Coordinates of C-alpha atoms in Angstrom, one line a residue:
Chain A
M82 CA -0.1 0.0 -0.1
S83 CA 2.5 2.4 1.2
R84 CA 4.7 1.5 -1.9
G85 CA 2.2 2.0 -4.2
Y86 CA 1.8 5.7 -2.8
L87 CA 5.9 6.1 -2.8
L88 CA 5.7 4.7 -6.7
S89 CA 2.8 7.2 -7.7
A90 CA 4.1 10.2 -6.0
P91 CA 6.5 11.9 -8.8
A92 CA 3.4 11.5 -11.0
L93 CA 1.5 13.1 -8.2
A94 CA 3.8 15.6 -7.2
L95 CA 4.3 16.6 -11.1
F96 CA 0.1 16.5 -11.5
V97 CA -0.3 18.9 -8.2
A98 CA 2.0 20.9 -9.4
L99 CA 1.4 21.4 -12.8
L100 CA -2.6 21.1 -12.7
I101 CA -4.0 21.9 -8.8
V102 CA -1.9 24.9 -7.7
P103 CA -2.4 26.7 -11.0
L104 CA -6.2 26.1 -10.7
G105 CA -6.0 26.9 -7.3
L106 CA -4.4 30.0 -8.1
T107 CA -7.2 31.0 -10.2
L108 CA -10.2 30.9 -8.5
V109 CA -8.2 32.9 -5.9
L110 CA -7.4 35.2 -8.7
S111 CA -10.9 35.3 -9.7
F112 CA -12.0 36.1 -5.9
N113 CA -10.1 39.3 -5.9
L114 CA -10.4 42.7 -6.6
F115 CA -9.3 44.4 -9.3
D116 CA -8.7 48.2 -9.8
Y117 CA -7.7 49.9 -13.2
E118 CA -5.7 52.0 -11.7
V119 CA -3.4 50.0 -9.4
G120 CA -4.6 46.1 -10.6
V121 CA -5.1 43.1 -8.9
K122 CA -5.7 43.8 -4.9
S123 CA -4.5 40.5 -4.0
D124 CA -5.5 40.9 -0.7
S125 CA -9.2 42.0 -1.1
Y126 CA -11.7 39.8 -2.3
T127 CA -15.0 40.1 -3.6
L128 CA -18.1 38.5 -5.7
A129 CA -18.2 41.2 -8.3
N130 CA -16.5 39.4 -11.1
Y131 CA -18.9 36.6 -10.5
A132 CA -21.7 39.9 -10.8
S133 CA -21.0 41.1 -13.3
L134 CA -20.2 38.0 -15.5
L135 CA -23.8 37.1 -14.6
S136 CA -25.7 40.4 -15.2
D137 CA -23.8 40.9 -18.7
S138 CA -25.6 39.7 -21.8
Y139 CA -22.5 39.8 -23.7
F140 CA -21.2 36.7 -21.7
Y141 CA -24.1 35.1 -22.2
E142 CA -23.9 35.5 -25.8
I143 CA -20.1 34.0 -25.7
F144 CA -20.8 30.7 -23.7
W145 CA -24.0 30.1 -26.1
R146 CA -22.0 30.4 -28.7
T147 CA -19.1 28.2 -27.6
F148 CA -22.1 25.9 -26.3
W149 CA -23.3 25.0 -29.9
I150 CA -20.0 25.6 -32.1
S151 CA -18.7 23.0 -29.9
A152 CA -22.0 21.0 -29.5
L153 CA -22.1 21.1 -33.5
V154 CA -18.4 20.1 -33.9
T155 CA -19.2 17.1 -31.7
L156 CA -22.0 15.8 -33.7
L157 CA -20.3 16.3 -37.0
C158 CA -17.6 14.1 -35.5
V159 CA -19.9 11.1 -34.6
V160 CA -21.3 11.3 -38.1
I161 CA -18.2 11.2 -39.5
G162 CA -16.2 9.4 -37.2
V163 CA -17.9 6.3 -36.2
P164 CA -19.0 5.5 -39.7
E165 CA -14.9 6.3 -40.8
A166 CA -14.1 3.9 -37.4
Y167 CA -16.5 1.0 -38.8
I168 CA -15.1 1.3 -42.2
L169 CA -11.3 1.2 -40.8
S170 CA -12.0 -1.5 -38.5
R171 CA -13.2 -3.4 -41.6
M172 CA -10.0 -3.2 -43.9
G173 CA -7.6 -5.7 -44.4
T174 CA -4.4 -6.2 -43.0
P175 CA -1.9 -3.6 -44.6
W176 CA -4.2 -1.2 -45.7
R177 CA -5.6 -0.7 -42.1
S178 CA -2.7 0.5 -40.4
I179 CA -1.8 2.3 -43.3
F180 CA -5.3 4.4 -43.1
L181 CA -4.9 4.8 -39.3
I182 CA -2.0 6.2 -39.4
L183 CA -3.0 8.7 -42.2
I184 CA -5.8 9.7 -39.5
L185 CA -3.7 10.1 -37.0
T186 CA -1.0 12.2 -39.1
P187 CA -2.4 15.7 -38.6
L188 CA -1.8 15.0 -34.7
L189 CA 1.5 15.3 -35.3
I190 CA 0.9 19.0 -37.1
S191 CA 0.2 22.4 -34.7
V192 CA -3.0 23.4 -34.3
V193 CA -1.6 26.9 -35.0
V194 CA -0.2 25.6 -38.4
R195 CA -3.4 23.8 -39.6
A196 CA -5.4 26.8 -38.6
F197 CA -3.1 29.0 -41.1
G198 CA -3.5 26.5 -43.5
W199 CA -7.2 27.0 -43.2
S200 CA -6.9 30.4 -43.3
L201 CA -4.6 30.7 -46.4
L202 CA -7.8 28.2 -48.4
L203 CA -10.6 30.2 -46.9
G204 CA -9.7 33.8 -46.7
A205 CA -10.9 36.4 -48.6
D206 CA -8.6 35.6 -51.6
G207 CA -7.4 32.6 -50.3
L208 CA -7.5 29.4 -52.7
I209 CA -11.2 28.9 -52.3
N210 CA -12.0 32.5 -53.5
Q211 CA -9.6 32.4 -55.9
A212 CA -11.4 29.1 -57.7
I213 CA -14.5 31.0 -57.4
A214 CA -13.4 34.0 -59.1
A215 CA -11.6 31.8 -61.8
L216 CA -15.2 30.1 -62.4
G217 CA -16.9 34.2 -62.8
G218 CA -18.7 33.4 -59.2
R219 CA -18.8 35.7 -56.1
P220 CA -16.7 35.5 -53.4
L221 CA -17.6 34.0 -50.1
K222 CA -17.0 35.3 -46.8
M223 CA -16.0 32.1 -45.0
L224 CA -13.0 33.1 -42.5
Y225 CA -14.3 34.6 -39.5
T226 CA -17.2 32.8 -39.7
P227 CA -18.6 30.2 -37.1
F228 CA -18.5 27.6 -40.5
A229 CA -14.5 28.3 -40.3
V230 CA -14.2 27.4 -36.8
I231 CA -16.6 24.4 -37.0
L232 CA -14.6 23.2 -40.2
A233 CA -11.3 23.6 -38.7
L234 CA -12.6 22.3 -35.2
V235 CA -13.5 19.1 -37.0
H236 CA -10.7 18.4 -39.0
V237 CA -8.8 18.7 -35.8
M238 CA -11.1 16.6 -33.3
L239 CA -12.0 14.2 -35.6
P240 CA -9.0 11.7 -34.6
F241 CA -10.4 12.1 -31.1
M242 CA -13.5 10.3 -32.0
I243 CA -12.2 7.8 -34.5
I244 CA -9.7 6.4 -31.8
P245 CA -11.7 5.4 -28.7
V246 CA -14.8 4.2 -31.3
W247 CA -12.1 2.0 -33.0
T248 CA -11.0 0.6 -29.8
S249 CA -14.6 -0.5 -28.8
L250 CA -15.2 -1.7 -32.4
Q251 CA -12.2 -4.4 -31.9
K252 CA -13.9 -5.9 -29.1
L253 CA -16.7 -6.8 -31.1
D254 CA -17.6 -10.3 -32.2
P255 CA -17.8 -10.1 -36.1
A256 CA -19.7 -13.0 -35.8
A257 CA -22.2 -11.3 -34.0
E258 CA -22.8 -9.2 -37.2
Q259 CA -23.2 -12.3 -38.9
A260 CA -25.4 -13.8 -36.4
A261 CA -28.0 -10.9 -36.8
Q262 CA -28.0 -11.8 -40.9
S263 CA -28.5 -15.2 -40.4
L264 CA -32.1 -13.9 -38.2
G265 CA -32.7 -12.2 -40.9
A266 CA -31.7 -8.7 -40.4
S267 CA -30.5 -6.3 -43.0
Q268 CA -27.2 -4.3 -42.6
A269 CA -28.9 -1.3 -41.6
K270 CA -30.1 -3.1 -38.7
V271 CA -27.3 -4.9 -38.0
M272 CA -25.4 -1.8 -37.5
R273 CA -28.3 0.0 -35.2
M274 CA -29.6 -3.1 -33.1
V275 CA -26.1 -4.7 -33.2
V276 CA -22.9 -2.6 -33.5
L277 CA -24.0 0.9 -32.6
P278 CA -25.4 0.0 -28.9
Q279 CA -21.9 -2.1 -28.4
I280 CA -19.6 0.9 -29.2
M281 CA -21.7 3.2 -27.4
P282 CA -19.0 3.3 -24.6
G283 CA -16.3 4.9 -26.9
V284 CA -18.9 7.0 -28.7
L285 CA -19.6 8.2 -25.1
S286 CA -15.5 8.8 -24.4
G287 CA -15.2 10.6 -27.8
T288 CA -18.1 12.8 -27.5
L289 CA -16.6 13.8 -24.0
I290 CA -13.1 14.4 -25.2
V291 CA -14.2 16.4 -28.5
F292 CA -16.4 18.2 -26.1
G293 CA -14.0 19.4 -23.7
L294 CA -11.6 19.9 -26.4
A295 CA -13.5 22.5 -28.6
A296 CA -15.2 24.0 -26.0
S297 CA -12.2 25.1 -24.6
S298 CA -10.2 25.3 -27.9
F299 CA -8.5 28.7 -28.4
A300 CA -6.4 29.0 -31.2
I301 CA -8.8 27.8 -33.7
P302 CA -11.4 30.5 -32.9
G303 CA -8.9 33.1 -32.3
L304 CA -7.2 32.7 -35.8
L305 CA -10.0 31.4 -37.7
G306 CA -12.9 33.4 -35.7
G307 CA -11.3 36.6 -35.8
R308 CA -12.1 39.8 -33.6
R309 CA -15.9 39.7 -34.1
L310 CA -16.5 36.1 -33.5
K311 CA -15.2 35.2 -30.0
M312 CA -15.5 31.8 -27.7
V313 CA -15.3 31.8 -24.1
A314 CA -11.1 31.0 -24.9
T315 CA -10.2 34.0 -26.6
V316 CA -12.1 36.4 -24.4
V317 CA -9.9 35.0 -21.5
Y318 CA -7.2 35.8 -23.6
D319 CA -8.4 39.6 -23.8
Q320 CA -8.8 40.0 -20.1
Y321 CA -5.6 39.2 -19.2
L322 CA -3.9 40.5 -21.9
S323 CA -6.0 43.4 -23.5
E324 CA -7.7 45.1 -20.6
L325 CA -5.3 43.4 -18.0
N326 CA -8.4 42.6 -15.9
W327 CA -6.7 38.8 -14.6
P328 CA -9.4 38.4 -11.8
M329 CA -12.1 38.9 -14.3
G330 CA -10.7 36.4 -16.9
A331 CA -9.7 33.9 -14.0
T332 CA -13.7 34.5 -13.3
I333 CA -14.5 33.6 -16.9
A334 CA -12.0 30.4 -17.1
V335 CA -13.3 29.0 -14.1
A336 CA -17.2 29.4 -15.4
L337 CA -15.8 27.9 -18.3
L338 CA -14.4 25.1 -15.9
L339 CA -17.5 24.9 -14.1
A340 CA -19.8 24.9 -17.3
N341 CA -17.8 22.4 -19.0
L342 CA -17.9 19.8 -16.4
L343 CA -21.9 20.1 -15.7
I344 CA -22.0 19.7 -19.5
M345 CA -19.8 16.5 -19.7
L346 CA -21.3 15.1 -16.4
S347 CA -24.9 15.3 -17.3
W348 CA -24.0 13.7 -20.8
N349 CA -22.2 11.1 -19.3
R350 CA -24.8 10.5 -16.9
L351 CA -27.3 10.3 -19.8
V352 CA -25.7 8.2 -22.0
E353 CA -24.3 5.8 -19.7
G354 CA -27.4 5.4 -17.4
R355 CA -29.2 4.3 -21.0
Y356 CA -26.6 1.5 -21.3
K357 CA -25.1 1.1 -18.2
K358 CA -27.2 -2.2 -17.4
A359 CA -27.0 -3.3 -21.1
L360 CA -23.2 -3.1 -20.6
G361 CA -22.1 -3.9 -17.6
E362 CA -19.6 -1.3 -17.1
Chain B
M221 CA -35.5 -37.4 -50.5
A222 CA -32.7 -35.2 -50.0
F223 CA -33.8 -31.6 -48.4
L224 CA -30.4 -30.0 -48.6
E225 CA -28.0 -30.5 -51.2
L226 CA -24.4 -29.9 -51.9
Q227 CA -23.6 -30.2 -55.3
A228 CA -20.0 -29.7 -56.5
L229 CA -19.5 -27.0 -54.4
C230 CA -16.1 -25.3 -54.3
K231 CA -14.0 -22.4 -53.1
R232 CA -11.2 -21.0 -54.0
Y233 CA -9.2 -18.4 -52.1
G234 CA -6.6 -17.2 -54.5
P235 CA -4.5 -20.1 -55.9
V236 CA -5.8 -21.9 -52.7
Q237 CA -8.6 -24.5 -52.9
A238 CA -10.2 -24.7 -49.8
V239 CA -13.2 -27.0 -50.6
V240 CA -13.0 -29.5 -53.7
A241 CA -16.2 -30.6 -55.4
T242 CA -18.2 -31.3 -52.5
D243 CA -21.1 -33.1 -53.0
L244 CA -23.6 -34.1 -50.1
S245 CA -27.4 -35.1 -49.8
V246 CA -28.9 -34.2 -46.1
S247 CA -32.7 -35.7 -45.8
Q248 CA -34.7 -34.1 -43.3
G249 CA -34.2 -34.5 -39.9
E250 CA -31.1 -35.8 -40.4
F251 CA -28.4 -34.8 -38.2
V252 CA -24.7 -35.0 -40.1
S253 CA -21.7 -34.2 -38.9
L254 CA -18.6 -32.6 -40.9
L255 CA -15.4 -34.0 -39.9
G256 CA -11.8 -33.3 -39.9
P257 CA -8.8 -31.6 -39.1
S258 CA -8.5 -27.8 -38.9
G259 CA -7.7 -26.5 -42.2
C260 CA -10.3 -29.0 -44.0
G261 CA -13.0 -26.8 -45.6
K262 CA -15.3 -28.1 -43.0
T263 CA -16.2 -24.6 -41.6
T264 CA -16.1 -23.0 -45.2
T265 CA -18.1 -25.5 -46.5
L266 CA -20.7 -24.7 -43.2
Q267 CA -20.3 -21.2 -44.0
M268 CA -21.1 -21.5 -47.4
I269 CA -24.2 -23.0 -46.4
A270 CA -25.1 -20.2 -44.5
G271 CA -24.1 -17.5 -46.9
F272 CA -21.3 -16.1 -44.9
V273 CA -18.4 -16.7 -47.5
D274 CA -19.5 -16.8 -51.7
V275 CA -19.3 -20.1 -53.4
T276 CA -16.8 -20.5 -56.5
S277 CA -18.8 -22.7 -58.4
G278 CA -21.4 -25.4 -57.7
R279 CA -24.9 -25.2 -56.0
I280 CA -26.4 -25.2 -52.2
V281 CA -30.6 -26.5 -52.6
L282 CA -32.4 -26.5 -49.8
D283 CA -36.0 -27.6 -50.1
G284 CA -35.6 -27.5 -54.1
R285 CA -34.7 -24.0 -53.8
D286 CA -31.5 -23.1 -55.1
I287 CA -30.3 -20.4 -52.6
T288 CA -26.5 -20.7 -53.8
H289 CA -26.3 -16.9 -54.1
A290 CA -29.2 -16.1 -51.6
K291 CA -28.2 -13.3 -48.7
P292 CA -27.2 -14.8 -45.5
S293 CA -31.0 -12.7 -44.3
S294 CA -33.0 -14.2 -47.0
R295 CA -31.9 -18.0 -46.2
G296 CA -33.4 -18.1 -43.0
L297 CA -30.9 -20.8 -41.6
G298 CA -30.5 -21.3 -37.9
V299 CA -26.7 -20.6 -37.4
V300 CA -24.7 -21.4 -34.1
F301 CA -21.4 -20.3 -34.0
Q302 CA -18.2 -21.2 -32.1
S303 CA -18.2 -18.0 -29.9
Y304 CA -22.1 -18.1 -29.7
A305 CA -21.9 -14.8 -30.7
L306 CA -24.4 -13.4 -28.7
F307 CA -25.6 -10.3 -28.4
P308 CA -24.2 -8.7 -25.4
H309 CA -25.9 -5.7 -25.0
M310 CA -29.3 -7.6 -24.9
S311 CA -30.7 -9.8 -22.4
V312 CA -31.1 -13.8 -23.0
R313 CA -34.8 -13.1 -23.6
D314 CA -33.8 -10.1 -26.3
N315 CA -31.3 -12.5 -27.9
V316 CA -33.5 -15.0 -28.2
A317 CA -36.4 -12.6 -30.0
F318 CA -34.1 -11.2 -32.3
G319 CA -35.0 -13.4 -35.2
L320 CA -38.2 -13.2 -34.7
K321 CA -38.8 -8.6 -33.9
M322 CA -36.6 -9.1 -37.6
R323 CA -39.7 -11.0 -38.9
K324 CA -42.7 -8.7 -37.2
V325 CA -43.7 -11.3 -35.0
S326 CA -46.5 -9.7 -32.8
S327 CA -45.1 -9.1 -29.6
S328 CA -47.7 -11.8 -27.7
D329 CA -46.4 -14.3 -29.9
I330 CA -42.7 -13.7 -29.5
R331 CA -43.4 -13.8 -25.7
T332 CA -44.9 -17.0 -25.9
R333 CA -42.3 -18.7 -28.5
V334 CA -39.4 -17.4 -26.7
D335 CA -40.7 -19.2 -23.4
Q336 CA -41.2 -22.4 -25.5
V337 CA -37.7 -22.4 -26.9
L338 CA -36.4 -21.5 -23.7
A339 CA -38.3 -23.9 -21.9
L340 CA -36.5 -26.6 -24.2
V341 CA -33.2 -25.6 -23.6
R342 CA -34.0 -25.3 -19.7
L343 CA -33.1 -21.9 -19.4
T344 CA -36.2 -20.2 -18.5
A345 CA -35.1 -18.8 -15.1
H346 CA -32.5 -17.0 -16.8
A347 CA -34.6 -15.1 -19.2
E348 CA -33.4 -11.6 -17.9
R349 CA -30.2 -12.3 -17.5
Y350 CA -27.3 -11.2 -19.6
P351 CA -24.6 -13.3 -21.6
R352 CA -21.8 -12.2 -19.3
E353 CA -23.9 -13.6 -16.5
L354 CA -24.4 -16.7 -18.1
S355 CA -21.7 -20.1 -18.1
G356 CA -20.4 -21.2 -21.0
G357 CA -22.8 -24.4 -21.6
Q358 CA -25.6 -21.4 -20.7
R359 CA -24.7 -19.3 -23.4
Q360 CA -24.1 -22.6 -25.8
R361 CA -28.2 -22.9 -24.9
V362 CA -29.1 -19.3 -25.7
A363 CA -27.0 -19.6 -28.9
L364 CA -29.2 -22.9 -29.6
A365 CA -32.4 -21.3 -28.5
R366 CA -31.7 -18.1 -30.8
A367 CA -31.2 -20.3 -33.5
L368 CA -34.4 -22.1 -33.2
V369 CA -36.7 -20.4 -32.1
I370 CA -37.2 -18.7 -36.0
Q371 CA -38.1 -22.8 -36.8
P372 CA -35.4 -22.8 -39.7
P373 CA -35.4 -25.9 -42.1
V374 CA -31.8 -26.3 -41.5
L375 CA -29.7 -25.8 -38.1
L376 CA -25.8 -25.5 -38.5
L377 CA -23.5 -25.9 -35.8
D378 CA -19.8 -24.5 -36.1
E379 CA -17.4 -25.9 -33.5
P380 CA -20.7 -25.7 -31.2
L381 CA -18.8 -27.3 -28.2
S382 CA -15.2 -26.7 -28.8
N383 CA -15.1 -24.0 -26.1
L384 CA -16.6 -26.3 -23.5
D385 CA -14.7 -27.9 -20.7
A386 CA -14.4 -31.9 -21.0
S387 CA -17.3 -32.7 -19.0
L388 CA -19.5 -30.1 -19.9
R389 CA -18.9 -30.9 -23.4
E390 CA -20.2 -34.2 -23.0
E391 CA -23.6 -33.7 -21.5
M392 CA -24.2 -30.7 -24.0
Q393 CA -23.5 -32.9 -26.9
F394 CA -26.3 -35.2 -25.4
E395 CA -28.2 -32.1 -24.6
I396 CA -27.7 -31.1 -28.3
R397 CA -28.9 -34.6 -29.8
R398 CA -31.7 -34.3 -27.1
I399 CA -33.1 -31.2 -29.0
Q400 CA -32.6 -31.8 -32.3
C401 CA -34.8 -35.2 -31.6
E402 CA -37.1 -33.3 -29.9
V403 CA -37.6 -30.6 -32.7
G404 CA -36.4 -32.5 -35.5
I405 CA -34.5 -30.2 -37.3
T406 CA -32.5 -30.9 -40.0
T407 CA -28.8 -30.5 -38.3
L408 CA -25.3 -30.0 -39.8
M409 CA -22.3 -29.9 -37.3
V410 CA -19.1 -28.9 -38.2
T411 CA -16.2 -30.4 -35.6
H412 CA -12.9 -31.3 -35.6
D413 CA -13.6 -33.8 -32.7
Q414 CA -14.4 -37.5 -33.9
A415 CA -16.0 -38.6 -30.5
E416 CA -18.4 -35.8 -30.9
A417 CA -19.5 -36.3 -34.4
L418 CA -19.1 -40.5 -33.8
S419 CA -21.7 -39.9 -30.7
I420 CA -24.8 -37.8 -31.8
S421 CA -24.6 -37.9 -35.6
D422 CA -26.4 -40.1 -38.0
R423 CA -23.9 -39.8 -40.0
V424 CA -20.6 -38.1 -40.4
V425 CA -18.8 -36.7 -43.2
V426 CA -15.2 -37.0 -43.3
M427 CA -13.4 -33.8 -44.7
Q428 CA -9.3 -33.8 -45.4
A429 CA -8.2 -31.1 -47.6
G430 CA -11.0 -29.7 -48.7
Q431 CA -12.2 -32.9 -49.8
V432 CA -14.7 -35.4 -48.7
T433 CA -12.9 -38.6 -48.6
Q434 CA -16.1 -40.9 -46.8
I435 CA -19.6 -40.2 -45.6
D436 CA -20.9 -43.3 -43.4
E437 CA -23.0 -43.7 -40.2
P438 CA -21.3 -43.6 -37.2
Y439 CA -20.7 -47.0 -36.5
K440 CA -19.5 -48.3 -40.4
L441 CA -17.3 -45.4 -40.3
Y442 CA -15.3 -46.9 -37.6
E443 CA -15.7 -50.2 -38.6
H444 CA -15.0 -49.4 -41.8
P445 CA -12.6 -46.6 -42.5
R446 CA -11.5 -46.1 -45.9
T447 CA -7.9 -44.5 -46.0
P448 CA -5.4 -44.6 -43.4
F449 CA -6.2 -41.3 -42.3
I450 CA -9.6 -42.1 -41.5
S451 CA -8.8 -45.1 -39.5
G452 CA -6.1 -43.1 -37.4
F453 CA -8.2 -39.7 -37.3
V454 CA -11.9 -41.8 -36.2
G455 CA -10.7 -43.7 -33.1
K456 CA -7.3 -45.2 -32.3
A457 CA -6.3 -47.6 -34.9
N458 CA -3.2 -50.0 -35.4
L459 CA -2.1 -49.8 -39.1
L460 CA -0.2 -53.3 -40.0
P461 CA 1.1 -54.5 -43.1
G462 CA -1.0 -57.4 -44.9
E463 CA -1.0 -59.1 -47.7
Y464 CA -3.9 -61.6 -49.5
D465 CA -3.7 -65.2 -48.2
T466 CA -4.5 -68.3 -50.1
L467 CA -8.2 -68.0 -49.8
G468 CA -8.4 -64.0 -50.9
Q469 CA -8.7 -62.9 -47.5
P470 CA -6.6 -60.3 -46.1
Q471 CA -3.9 -61.4 -43.4
V472 CA -1.4 -59.8 -41.4
L473 CA 2.2 -60.4 -42.3
A474 CA 3.9 -62.8 -39.8
Q475 CA 7.0 -60.8 -40.0
A476 CA 7.8 -57.0 -40.6
G477 CA 8.3 -56.1 -44.4
E478 CA 5.9 -53.9 -47.1
G479 CA 2.9 -56.2 -47.4
E480 CA 0.9 -55.3 -50.6
L481 CA -2.0 -54.2 -48.4
M482 CA -2.1 -51.9 -45.5
L483 CA -4.8 -53.2 -42.4
S484 CA -6.2 -51.4 -39.7
L485 CA -7.2 -53.0 -36.8
R486 CA -9.0 -51.7 -33.9
P487 CA -7.1 -51.9 -30.3
E488 CA -9.9 -53.2 -28.7
K489 CA -10.2 -55.9 -31.3
I490 CA -7.1 -57.5 -29.9
D491 CA -6.9 -60.5 -27.4
L492 CA -3.7 -61.1 -25.5
C493 CA -3.0 -64.8 -24.2
N494 CA -0.3 -66.7 -23.1
A495 CA 3.1 -66.2 -24.7
G496 CA 3.8 -68.8 -27.7
E497 CA 0.1 -68.9 -28.5
G498 CA -1.9 -66.2 -31.1
R499 CA -0.8 -64.8 -34.3
I500 CA 2.3 -62.9 -33.2
Q501 CA 4.2 -62.5 -30.3
G502 CA 4.7 -58.9 -27.9
R503 CA 5.9 -57.7 -25.1
I504 CA 4.3 -55.1 -23.1
V505 CA 6.4 -52.0 -23.1
T506 CA 3.9 -49.6 -20.7
R507 CA 0.7 -49.6 -19.8
Y508 CA -2.1 -46.8 -19.1
F509 CA -5.1 -47.6 -16.6
L510 CA -8.5 -45.3 -18.1
G511 CA -10.8 -46.3 -15.4
S512 CA -13.0 -48.8 -17.6
Q513 CA -10.1 -50.1 -19.8
W514 CA -6.7 -51.0 -19.9
L515 CA -4.2 -49.5 -22.9
Y516 CA -1.3 -51.4 -23.2
R517 CA 1.3 -50.6 -25.4
L518 CA 2.9 -53.7 -26.8
E519 CA 5.9 -54.3 -28.9
T520 CA 6.1 -56.9 -31.9
V521 CA 8.4 -57.8 -34.9
L522 CA 5.4 -56.0 -36.6
G523 CA 6.5 -52.7 -34.4
E524 CA 4.2 -51.0 -31.9
I525 CA 0.7 -52.4 -31.2
T526 CA -2.0 -51.0 -29.2
V527 CA -4.3 -53.1 -27.1
V528 CA -7.0 -52.2 -25.2
R529 CA -8.6 -54.4 -22.5
R530 CA -11.7 -53.7 -20.4
N531 CA -11.0 -53.5 -17.0
D532 CA -13.3 -56.7 -15.8
G533 CA -11.8 -56.6 -12.6
S534 CA -8.7 -58.8 -12.6
A535 CA -5.0 -57.7 -12.2
P536 CA -3.9 -55.9 -14.9
L537 CA -0.8 -57.5 -17.1
G538 CA 2.9 -55.5 -15.9
T539 CA 5.3 -54.3 -17.8
G540 CA 7.7 -56.2 -19.5
V541 CA 5.3 -59.3 -19.6
A542 CA 5.7 -61.5 -22.9
V543 CA 1.9 -62.1 -24.9
G544 CA 0.6 -63.6 -27.5
L545 CA -1.8 -61.3 -29.4
D546 CA -4.9 -62.6 -31.6
W547 CA -7.5 -61.5 -33.2
P548 CA -11.0 -62.6 -35.4
H549 CA -9.4 -62.2 -39.0
E550 CA -12.3 -60.7 -40.3
L551 CA -12.3 -57.8 -38.1
L552 CA -9.2 -56.9 -40.7
R553 CA -9.7 -53.8 -42.8
V554 CA -8.3 -53.1 -45.7
L555 CA -7.4 -49.5 -46.5
D556 CA -7.2 -47.4 -49.4
R557 CA -3.8 -46.3 -49.6
E558 CA -4.2 -44.3 -52.7
A559 CA -6.6 -42.1 -50.9
C560 CA -4.4 -41.2 -48.2
A561 CA -3.0 -38.1 -50.3

């Protein structure tokens, strides 16, 4: 028992130093008073930051936008990622590894680089608009719209959906699908009644990861959403570095963390509740 | 009258002939086993009948209907898989009801039919459990019930007992036969276990390297194996060199040597008598106690010979004892050396 603690001590120390302490400091900061003349007053505490967060419709708008963009990204990742993972699991031996690596390679490239890539494509005189102009069409406004943010987020998040789904597909007995067929089920029914319910734990983990990462994403909304299309993380950044109002930034960050936690836990509970008994986990 | 008929059925995977021109006809209500070592094409044959593997050439006819290229879902056959392939996210009842739901049977009918078949496989008490809460033998019964409830014309069993431990396997063997008799369903079972095939089948089809080498009733198969392979694969056998005597009867050679015949003699058909008597002489090298039987290995001029004697309660012969070996010569079986390929 004590040996176990001893062995996990380095990881625990790292965890405390790099996560718990900063998180605690942020929480304390969010209750500090801010004065534009003198800056953060670390010896006086107030709830004013939270009050102004809750009373300002601007923040509601930002939080709501962050929520629907993240939810839509998650939905799109499910719609694209689940079939992709299924096809992947059905591939023959050389191709499966090749395509799995292909799906994972984007993770090796920095999100910032990929976001710039998208802005080159989607910009006012980007590749796509150049093509449209060459064909005689009117240029489209794509960059700095929710479309650009969602597109890039789906691109970045897809591996996080495919990997857990693929893992749970590995556990499936292929004979179960044959059994369903022999009992008269069409291919669509096999998918809906036999495959999908069994991979729900994977889909659930995928949605949690994707939603969590999308809701707290910074680089993509920052680069592709621009000054107008703010999401929560970019607002936090503004508060810290433009307004220099650290306590307000910390307050928004804490609120994002709590909202994220609340949504993910309820979602987890909702889905798991439906499948827990059947899947025995 | 053939109910299920395989006509010159072939399956080729690239250059590999998995199943070569297999002909088989099964009558209604018959229990036929496909027996052979792994890789002999028996499972491929079953999968072609079920529709999971495409047929390269040949025909499959079920009750006068050509189903060679029909989709698995439209064949309506009952299939029991080696892994059972139960749906882990459904209760026993839902597993069994699946096929009926696909057939759009009314829910009250589903209930009665599922209850009936669960009673048949003696799982009534476990209807609301999930597969992971069941033992191997119980899962096997669920798989059987799920296949039977749709009242298929043919039941296909793919190595149904290979995942069970020895004692349970024997019990389930008889259980499968009981259920099969009770329902009267035409059944095709794939197995690599000769004891399984012999004990519960009406007929056994022996396959080797993609080809059918013998189709017979279990007793005939055991007593009249056609090839050295079958005589060794189905039960134990002593392979002895032989020749035809002046009356045209096969006889074992008196001395070691290449005989013109290859003869098979079952270990339990050999009598042990006093040294100096009998047809040939031998010396006991080892003996094994099998409970109801003693198994002796003897050294003779013709090489090692295995003899099985019933345990009649008297003291067994010790190792090193010299004995004579005798057998009724009509129990010698001439094997087809050519067919051993």
